[in-house]
mmCIF file of C-alpha atoms and ligand atoms in Angstrom:
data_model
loop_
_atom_site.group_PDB
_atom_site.id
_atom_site.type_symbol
_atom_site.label_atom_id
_atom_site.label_comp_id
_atom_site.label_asym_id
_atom_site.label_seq_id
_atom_site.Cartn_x
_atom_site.Cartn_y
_atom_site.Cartn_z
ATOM 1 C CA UNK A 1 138.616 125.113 132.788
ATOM 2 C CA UNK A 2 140.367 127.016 129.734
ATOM 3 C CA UNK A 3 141.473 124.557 127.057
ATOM 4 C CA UNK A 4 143.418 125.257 124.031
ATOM 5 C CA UNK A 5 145.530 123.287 121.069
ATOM 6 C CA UNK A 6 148.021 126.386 120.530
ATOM 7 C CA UNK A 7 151.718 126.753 121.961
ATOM 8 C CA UNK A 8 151.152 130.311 121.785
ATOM 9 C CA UNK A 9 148.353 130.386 123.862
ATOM 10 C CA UNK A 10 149.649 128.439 126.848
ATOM 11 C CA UNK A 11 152.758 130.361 127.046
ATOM 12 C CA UNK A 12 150.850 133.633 127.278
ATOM 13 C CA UNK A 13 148.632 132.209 130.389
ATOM 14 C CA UNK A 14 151.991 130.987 132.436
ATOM 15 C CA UNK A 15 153.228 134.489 131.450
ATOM 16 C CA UNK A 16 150.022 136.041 133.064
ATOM 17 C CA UNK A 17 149.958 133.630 135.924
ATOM 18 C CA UNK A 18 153.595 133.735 136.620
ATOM 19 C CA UNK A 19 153.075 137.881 136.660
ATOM 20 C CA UNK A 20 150.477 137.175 139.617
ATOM 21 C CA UNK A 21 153.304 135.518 141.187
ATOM 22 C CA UNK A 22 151.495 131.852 140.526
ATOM 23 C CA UNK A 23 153.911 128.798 141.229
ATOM 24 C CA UNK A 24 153.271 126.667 138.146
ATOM 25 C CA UNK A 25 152.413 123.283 138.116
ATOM 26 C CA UNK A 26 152.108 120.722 134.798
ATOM 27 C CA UNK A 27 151.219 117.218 134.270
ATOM 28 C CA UNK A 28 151.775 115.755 131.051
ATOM 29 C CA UNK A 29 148.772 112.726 130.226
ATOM 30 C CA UNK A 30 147.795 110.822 127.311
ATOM 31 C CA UNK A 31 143.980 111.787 128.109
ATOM 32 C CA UNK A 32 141.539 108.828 129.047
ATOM 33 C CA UNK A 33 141.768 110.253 132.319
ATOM 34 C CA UNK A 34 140.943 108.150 136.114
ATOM 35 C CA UNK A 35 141.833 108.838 139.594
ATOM 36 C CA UNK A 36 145.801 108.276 139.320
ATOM 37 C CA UNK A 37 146.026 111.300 136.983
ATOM 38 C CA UNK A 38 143.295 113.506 139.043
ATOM 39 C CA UNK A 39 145.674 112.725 141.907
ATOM 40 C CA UNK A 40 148.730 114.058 140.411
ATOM 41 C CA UNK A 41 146.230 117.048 139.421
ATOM 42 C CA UNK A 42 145.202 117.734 142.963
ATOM 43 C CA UNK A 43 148.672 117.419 144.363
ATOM 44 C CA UNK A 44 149.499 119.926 141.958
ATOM 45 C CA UNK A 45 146.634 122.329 142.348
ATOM 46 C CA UNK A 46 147.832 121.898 146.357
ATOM 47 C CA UNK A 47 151.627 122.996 145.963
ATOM 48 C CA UNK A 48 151.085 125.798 142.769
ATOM 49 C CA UNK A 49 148.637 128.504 141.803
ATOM 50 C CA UNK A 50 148.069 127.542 138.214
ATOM 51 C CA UNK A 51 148.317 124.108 136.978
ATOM 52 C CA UNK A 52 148.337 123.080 133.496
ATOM 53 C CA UNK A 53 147.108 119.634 132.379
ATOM 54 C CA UNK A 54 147.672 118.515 128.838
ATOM 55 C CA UNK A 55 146.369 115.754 126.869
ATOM 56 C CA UNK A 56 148.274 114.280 124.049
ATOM 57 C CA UNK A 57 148.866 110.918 122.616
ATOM 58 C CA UNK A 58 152.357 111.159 121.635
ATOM 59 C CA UNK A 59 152.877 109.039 118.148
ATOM 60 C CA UNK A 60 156.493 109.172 118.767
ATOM 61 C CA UNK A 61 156.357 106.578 122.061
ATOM 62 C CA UNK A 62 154.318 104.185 120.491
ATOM 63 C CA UNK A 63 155.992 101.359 118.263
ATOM 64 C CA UNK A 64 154.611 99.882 115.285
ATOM 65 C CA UNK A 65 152.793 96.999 116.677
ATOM 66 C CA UNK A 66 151.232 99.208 119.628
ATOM 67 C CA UNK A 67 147.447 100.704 120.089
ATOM 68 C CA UNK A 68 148.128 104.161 118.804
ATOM 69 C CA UNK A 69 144.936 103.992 116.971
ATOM 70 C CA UNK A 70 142.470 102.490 119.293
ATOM 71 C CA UNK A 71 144.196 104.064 122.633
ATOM 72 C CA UNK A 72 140.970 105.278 124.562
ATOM 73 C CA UNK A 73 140.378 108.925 123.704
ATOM 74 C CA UNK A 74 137.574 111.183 125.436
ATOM 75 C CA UNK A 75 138.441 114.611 125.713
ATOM 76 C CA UNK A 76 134.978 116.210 126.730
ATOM 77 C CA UNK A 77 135.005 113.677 129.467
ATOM 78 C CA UNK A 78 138.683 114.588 130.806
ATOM 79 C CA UNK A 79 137.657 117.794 130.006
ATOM 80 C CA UNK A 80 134.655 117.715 132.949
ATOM 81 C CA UNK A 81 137.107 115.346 135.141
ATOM 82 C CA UNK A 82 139.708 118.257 135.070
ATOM 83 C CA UNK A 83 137.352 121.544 135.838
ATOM 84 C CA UNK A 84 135.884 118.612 138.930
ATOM 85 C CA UNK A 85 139.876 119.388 140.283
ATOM 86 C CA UNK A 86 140.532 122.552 139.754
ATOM 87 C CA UNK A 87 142.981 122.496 136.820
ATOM 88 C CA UNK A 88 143.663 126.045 134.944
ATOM 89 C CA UNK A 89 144.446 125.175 131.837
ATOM 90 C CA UNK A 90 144.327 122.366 129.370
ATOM 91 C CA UNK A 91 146.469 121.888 126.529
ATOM 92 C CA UNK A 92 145.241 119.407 123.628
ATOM 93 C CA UNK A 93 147.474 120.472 120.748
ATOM 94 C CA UNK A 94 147.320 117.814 117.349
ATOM 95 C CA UNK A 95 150.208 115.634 116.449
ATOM 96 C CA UNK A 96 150.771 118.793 113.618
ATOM 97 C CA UNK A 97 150.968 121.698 116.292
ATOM 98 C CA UNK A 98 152.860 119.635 117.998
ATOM 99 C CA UNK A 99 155.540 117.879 114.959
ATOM 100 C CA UNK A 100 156.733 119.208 111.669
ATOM 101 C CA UNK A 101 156.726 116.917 108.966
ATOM 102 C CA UNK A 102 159.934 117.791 109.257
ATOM 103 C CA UNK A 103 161.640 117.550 112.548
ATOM 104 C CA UNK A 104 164.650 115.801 112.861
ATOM 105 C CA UNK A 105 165.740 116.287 116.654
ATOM 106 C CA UNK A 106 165.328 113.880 119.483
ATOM 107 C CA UNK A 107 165.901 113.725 122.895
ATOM 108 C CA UNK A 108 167.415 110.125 123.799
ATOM 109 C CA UNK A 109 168.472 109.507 127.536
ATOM 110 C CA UNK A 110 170.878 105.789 126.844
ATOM 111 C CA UNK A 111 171.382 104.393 130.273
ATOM 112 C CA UNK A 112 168.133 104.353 132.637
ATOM 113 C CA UNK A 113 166.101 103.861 129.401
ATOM 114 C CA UNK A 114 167.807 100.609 128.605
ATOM 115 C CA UNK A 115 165.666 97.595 130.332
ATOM 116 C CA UNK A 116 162.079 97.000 131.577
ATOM 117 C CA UNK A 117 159.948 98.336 129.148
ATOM 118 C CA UNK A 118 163.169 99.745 127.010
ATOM 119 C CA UNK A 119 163.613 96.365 126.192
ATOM 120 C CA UNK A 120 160.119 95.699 125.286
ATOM 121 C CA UNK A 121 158.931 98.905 123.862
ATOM 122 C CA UNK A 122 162.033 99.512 121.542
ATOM 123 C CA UNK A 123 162.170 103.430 121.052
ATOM 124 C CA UNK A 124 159.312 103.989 123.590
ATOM 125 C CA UNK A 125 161.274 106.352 125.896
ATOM 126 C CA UNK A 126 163.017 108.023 123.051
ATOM 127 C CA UNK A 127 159.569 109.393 121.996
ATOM 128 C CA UNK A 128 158.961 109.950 125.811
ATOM 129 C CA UNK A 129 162.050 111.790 126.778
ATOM 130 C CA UNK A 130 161.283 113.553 123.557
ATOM 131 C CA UNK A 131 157.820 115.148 124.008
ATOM 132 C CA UNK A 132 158.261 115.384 127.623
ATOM 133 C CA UNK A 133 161.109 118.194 126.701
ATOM 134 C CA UNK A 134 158.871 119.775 124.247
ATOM 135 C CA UNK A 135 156.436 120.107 126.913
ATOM 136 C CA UNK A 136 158.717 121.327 129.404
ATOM 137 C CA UNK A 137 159.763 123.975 126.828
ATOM 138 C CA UNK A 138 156.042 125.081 125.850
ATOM 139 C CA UNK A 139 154.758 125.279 129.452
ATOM 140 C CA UNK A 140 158.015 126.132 131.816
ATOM 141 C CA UNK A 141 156.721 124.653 134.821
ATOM 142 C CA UNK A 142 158.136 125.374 137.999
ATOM 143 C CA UNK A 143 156.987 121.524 139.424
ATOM 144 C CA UNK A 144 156.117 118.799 137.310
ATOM 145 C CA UNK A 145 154.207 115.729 138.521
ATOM 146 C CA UNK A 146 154.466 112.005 137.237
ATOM 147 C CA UNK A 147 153.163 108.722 138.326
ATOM 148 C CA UNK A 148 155.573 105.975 140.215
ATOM 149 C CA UNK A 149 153.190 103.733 138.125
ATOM 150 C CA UNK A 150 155.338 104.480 135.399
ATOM 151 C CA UNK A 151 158.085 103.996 137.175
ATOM 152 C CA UNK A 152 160.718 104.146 134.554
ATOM 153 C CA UNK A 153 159.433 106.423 132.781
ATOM 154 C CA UNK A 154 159.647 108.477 136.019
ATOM 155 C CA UNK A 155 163.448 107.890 136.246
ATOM 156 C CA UNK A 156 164.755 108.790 132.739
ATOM 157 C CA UNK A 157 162.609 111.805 133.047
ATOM 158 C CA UNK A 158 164.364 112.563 136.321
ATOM 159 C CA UNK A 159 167.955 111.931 134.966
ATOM 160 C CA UNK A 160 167.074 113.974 131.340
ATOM 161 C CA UNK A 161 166.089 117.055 133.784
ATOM 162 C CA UNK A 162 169.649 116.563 135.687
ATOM 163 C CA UNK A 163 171.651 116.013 132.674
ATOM 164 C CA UNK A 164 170.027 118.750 130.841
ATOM 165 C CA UNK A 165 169.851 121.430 132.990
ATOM 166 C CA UNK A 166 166.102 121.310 132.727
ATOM 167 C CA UNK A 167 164.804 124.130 135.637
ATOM 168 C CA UNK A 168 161.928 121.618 136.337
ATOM 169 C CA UNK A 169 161.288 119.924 139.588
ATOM 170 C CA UNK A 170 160.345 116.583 139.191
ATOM 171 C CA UNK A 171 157.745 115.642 142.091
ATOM 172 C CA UNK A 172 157.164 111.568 142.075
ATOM 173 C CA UNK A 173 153.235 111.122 143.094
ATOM 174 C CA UNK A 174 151.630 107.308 145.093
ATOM 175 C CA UNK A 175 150.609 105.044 142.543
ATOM 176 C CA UNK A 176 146.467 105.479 142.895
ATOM 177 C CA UNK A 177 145.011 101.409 142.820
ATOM 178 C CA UNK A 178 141.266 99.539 142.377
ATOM 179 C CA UNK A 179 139.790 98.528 145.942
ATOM 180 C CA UNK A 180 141.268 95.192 144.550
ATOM 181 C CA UNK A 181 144.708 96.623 144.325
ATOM 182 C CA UNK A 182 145.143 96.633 140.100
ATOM 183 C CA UNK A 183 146.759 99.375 139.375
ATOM 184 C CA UNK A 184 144.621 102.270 137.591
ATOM 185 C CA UNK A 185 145.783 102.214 134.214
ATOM 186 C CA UNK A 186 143.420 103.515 130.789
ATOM 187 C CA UNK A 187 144.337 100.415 129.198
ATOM 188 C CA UNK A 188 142.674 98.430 131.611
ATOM 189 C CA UNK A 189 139.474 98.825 129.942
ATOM 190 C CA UNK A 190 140.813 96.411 127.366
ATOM 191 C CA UNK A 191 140.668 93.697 130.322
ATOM 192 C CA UNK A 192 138.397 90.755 129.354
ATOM 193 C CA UNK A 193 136.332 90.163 132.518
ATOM 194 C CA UNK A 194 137.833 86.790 133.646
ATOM 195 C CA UNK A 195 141.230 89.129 133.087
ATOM 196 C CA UNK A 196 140.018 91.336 134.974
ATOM 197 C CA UNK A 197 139.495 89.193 137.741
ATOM 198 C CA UNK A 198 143.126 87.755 137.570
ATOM 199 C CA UNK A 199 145.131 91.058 137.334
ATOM 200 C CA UNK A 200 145.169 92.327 141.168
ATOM 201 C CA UNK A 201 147.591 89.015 141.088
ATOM 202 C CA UNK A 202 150.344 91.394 140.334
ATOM 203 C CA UNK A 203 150.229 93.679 143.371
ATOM 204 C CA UNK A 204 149.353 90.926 145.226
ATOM 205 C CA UNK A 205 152.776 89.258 144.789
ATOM 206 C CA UNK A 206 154.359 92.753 144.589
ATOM 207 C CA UNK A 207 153.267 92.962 148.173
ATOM 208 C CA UNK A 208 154.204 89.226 149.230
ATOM 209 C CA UNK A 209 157.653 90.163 147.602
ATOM 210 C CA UNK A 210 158.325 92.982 149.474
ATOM 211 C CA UNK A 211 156.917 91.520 152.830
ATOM 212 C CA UNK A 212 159.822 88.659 151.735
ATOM 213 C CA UNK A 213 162.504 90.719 151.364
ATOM 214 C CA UNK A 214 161.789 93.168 154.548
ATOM 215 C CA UNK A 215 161.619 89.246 156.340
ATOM 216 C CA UNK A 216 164.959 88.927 155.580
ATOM 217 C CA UNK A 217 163.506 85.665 153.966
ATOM 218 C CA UNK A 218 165.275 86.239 150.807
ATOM 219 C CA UNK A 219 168.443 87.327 149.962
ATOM 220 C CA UNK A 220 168.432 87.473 145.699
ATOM 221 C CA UNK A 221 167.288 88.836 143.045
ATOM 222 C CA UNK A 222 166.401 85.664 141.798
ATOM 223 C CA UNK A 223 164.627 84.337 145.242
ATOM 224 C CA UNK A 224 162.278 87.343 144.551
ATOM 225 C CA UNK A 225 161.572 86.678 140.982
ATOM 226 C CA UNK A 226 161.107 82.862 141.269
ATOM 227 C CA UNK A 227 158.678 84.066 143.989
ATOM 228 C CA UNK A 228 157.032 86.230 141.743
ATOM 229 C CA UNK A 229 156.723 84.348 138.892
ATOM 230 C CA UNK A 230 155.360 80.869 141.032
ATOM 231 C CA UNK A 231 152.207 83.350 142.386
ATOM 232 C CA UNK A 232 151.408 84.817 138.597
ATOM 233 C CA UNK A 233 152.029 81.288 136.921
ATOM 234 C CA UNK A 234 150.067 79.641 139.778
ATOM 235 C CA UNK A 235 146.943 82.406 139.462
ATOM 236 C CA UNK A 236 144.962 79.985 136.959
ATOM 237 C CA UNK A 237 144.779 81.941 133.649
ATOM 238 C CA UNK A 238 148.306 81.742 132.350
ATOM 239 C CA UNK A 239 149.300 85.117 131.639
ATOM 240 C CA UNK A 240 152.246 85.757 129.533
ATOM 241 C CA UNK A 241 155.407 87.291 131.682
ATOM 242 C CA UNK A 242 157.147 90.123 129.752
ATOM 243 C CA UNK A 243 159.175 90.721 132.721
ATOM 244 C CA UNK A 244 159.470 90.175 136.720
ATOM 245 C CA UNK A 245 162.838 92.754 137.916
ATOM 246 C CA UNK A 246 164.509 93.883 140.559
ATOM 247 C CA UNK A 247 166.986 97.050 139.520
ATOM 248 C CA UNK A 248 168.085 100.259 141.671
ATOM 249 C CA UNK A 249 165.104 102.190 142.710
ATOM 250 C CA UNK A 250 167.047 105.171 141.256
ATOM 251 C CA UNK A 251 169.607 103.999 138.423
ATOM 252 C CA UNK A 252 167.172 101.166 137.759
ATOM 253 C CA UNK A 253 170.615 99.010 137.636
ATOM 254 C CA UNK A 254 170.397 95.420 137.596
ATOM 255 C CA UNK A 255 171.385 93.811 141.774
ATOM 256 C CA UNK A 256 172.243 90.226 142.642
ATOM 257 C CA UNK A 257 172.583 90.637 146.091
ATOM 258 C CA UNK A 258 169.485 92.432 147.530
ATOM 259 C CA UNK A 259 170.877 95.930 148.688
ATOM 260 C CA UNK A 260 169.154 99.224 149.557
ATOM 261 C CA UNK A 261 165.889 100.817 148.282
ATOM 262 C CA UNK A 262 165.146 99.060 144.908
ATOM 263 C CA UNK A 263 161.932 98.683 142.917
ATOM 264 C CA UNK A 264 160.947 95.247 141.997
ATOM 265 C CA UNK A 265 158.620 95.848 138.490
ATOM 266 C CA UNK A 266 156.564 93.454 136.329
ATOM 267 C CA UNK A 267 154.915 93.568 133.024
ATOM 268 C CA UNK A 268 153.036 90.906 132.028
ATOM 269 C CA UNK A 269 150.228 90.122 129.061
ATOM 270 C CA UNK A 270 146.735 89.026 129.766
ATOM 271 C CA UNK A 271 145.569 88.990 126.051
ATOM 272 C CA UNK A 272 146.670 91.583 123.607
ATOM 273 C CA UNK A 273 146.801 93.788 127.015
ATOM 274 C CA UNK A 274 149.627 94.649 128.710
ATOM 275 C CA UNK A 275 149.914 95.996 132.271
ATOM 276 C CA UNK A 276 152.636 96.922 134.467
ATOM 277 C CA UNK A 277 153.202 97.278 138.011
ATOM 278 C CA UNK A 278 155.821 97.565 140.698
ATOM 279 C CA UNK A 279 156.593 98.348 144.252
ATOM 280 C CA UNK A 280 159.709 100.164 145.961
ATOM 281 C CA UNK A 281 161.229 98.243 149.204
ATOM 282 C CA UNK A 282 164.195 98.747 151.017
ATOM 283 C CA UNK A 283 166.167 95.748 152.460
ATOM 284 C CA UNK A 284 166.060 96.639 156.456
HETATM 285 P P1 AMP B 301 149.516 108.507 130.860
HETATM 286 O O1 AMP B 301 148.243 109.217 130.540
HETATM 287 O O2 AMP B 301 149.366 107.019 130.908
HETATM 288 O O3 AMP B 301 150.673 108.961 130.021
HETATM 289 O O4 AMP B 301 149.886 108.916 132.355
HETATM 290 C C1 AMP B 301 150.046 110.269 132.697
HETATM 291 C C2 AMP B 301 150.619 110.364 134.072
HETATM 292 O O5 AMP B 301 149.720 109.754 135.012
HETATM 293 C C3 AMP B 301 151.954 109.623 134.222
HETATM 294 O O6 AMP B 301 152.814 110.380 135.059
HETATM 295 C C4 AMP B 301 151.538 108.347 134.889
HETATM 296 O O7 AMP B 301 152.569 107.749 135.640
HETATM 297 C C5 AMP B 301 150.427 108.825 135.782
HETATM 298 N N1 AMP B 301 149.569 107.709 136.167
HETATM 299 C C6 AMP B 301 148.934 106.839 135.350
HETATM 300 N N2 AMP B 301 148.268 105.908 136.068
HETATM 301 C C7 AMP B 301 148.511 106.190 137.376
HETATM 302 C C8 AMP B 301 148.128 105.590 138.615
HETATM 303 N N3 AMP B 301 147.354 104.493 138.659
HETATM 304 N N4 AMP B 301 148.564 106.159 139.762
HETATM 305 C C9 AMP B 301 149.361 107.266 139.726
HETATM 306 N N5 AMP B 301 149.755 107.868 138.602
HETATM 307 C C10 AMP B 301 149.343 107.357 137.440
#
């Protein structure tokens, strides 16, 4: 696999591949890679001819109080994972190939953005929306892939490419899970091992939510978070709720009444670590 930090150099490989008539695919990752980002890889590599991968931790989306500086970085390792799948090209640039000292334009998407982890992550998806267009700019991907794991991130990327014109497509991929059902996530390393034991709580209340609501047994927004919250309170070691939602599966709106295909999401501590997860159900 072909790997390179310059702007330059990317562009001219589309150009070449795009010549040969390649459909091009992209995945944007923050590196520290495991199966749910070699999945978005191979469903790439299936649907377009030349798929570019890049790595960057993006300063911009993380706040003040976040792991910037100890997020898990291993490029020679992604590096293997990626050639294992068949990805073209990597692209690794630095934080200075990538920002000058002096930039002073942003990409800010005000609606979808608000909530969730907006709420939590203050100017998180500003420094998402952000890069995401830089990227979209430097590589000019026919289909780009992201994770429903991030699931709002998913969505303001979605509405930025609709509001700006962007000529992306936008393909949502399966969240990829442990045999124990924790979602894979590179921050789950962090885990302390009684943690680690506790965490597949979340998508196992995910699930008993959605099996709820598809019962017809409840009928709120609230039923489903009480229900939600009793299972993760009740799972022994006390982790901290950030939140437990139900919103729009699409506008990520806030519902009372349970109505249509929605996405009930949670984000909740165990330690210094947080971890998110959610589900998408449709009232029958
Ligand atoms: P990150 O490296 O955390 O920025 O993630 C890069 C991409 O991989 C994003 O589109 C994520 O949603 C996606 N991703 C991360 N974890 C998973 C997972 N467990 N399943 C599916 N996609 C994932």
């Amino acid at each position: 696999v072909r790997k390179t930090k310059s702007i330059s150099v990317v562009r001219k490989a589309v150009a070449v591949a795009r010549k040969s008539d390649a459909k091009i695919g992209f995945v944007p990752t923050m590196g520290a890679l495991h199966e749910g980002h070699l999945s978005l890889v191979k469903r790439a590599k299936k649907e377009c001819g030349f798929v570019v991968v890049s790595i960057f931790v993006n300063p911009l989306q993380f706040g003040p109080n976040e792991d910037l500086e100890k997020y898990p970085r291993d490029l020679n390792r992604d590096e293997r994972l990626l050639k294992s799948v068949g990805a073209d090209l990597v692209f690794y640039p630095d934080v200075s190939d990538m920002y000058a000292p002096d930039r002073s334009t942003t990409v800010s998407e005000s609606c979808v953005s608000k909530g969730l982890c907006g709420d939590a992550r203050p100017g998180h998806f500003n420094g998402v929306t952000t890069v995401v267009a830089k990227l979209f700019n430097i590589v000019q991907p026919d289909n780009a892939y992201f994770g429903k794991k991030d699931y709002q991130q998913l969505q303001v990327i979605s509405r930025m490419v609709r509001d700006l014109d962007i000529p992306v497509r936008v393909v949502p991929c399966a969240i990829v899970r442990e045999s124990d059902g924790l979602a894979m996530s590179s921050r789950n390393i962090y885990l302390s091992s009684d943690d680690r034991l506790t965490a597949p709580i979340l998508f196992r209340a995910l699930k008993a939510a959605k099996a709820a609501v598809e019962a017809k047994k409840v009928t709120t927004a609230k039923d489903v978070v009480v229900g939600i919250t009793k299972l993760i309170v009740g799972s022994g070691l006390s982790p901290v709720i950030d939140y437990i939602a139900v919103k729009d599966a699409v506008s990520l709106t806030d519902l009372r009444m349970l109505k249509g295909t929605m996405v009930i999401a949670i984000a909740v501590f165990f330690g210094a670590t947080r971890l998110i997860d959610n589900i998408e159900v449709t009232v029958p």
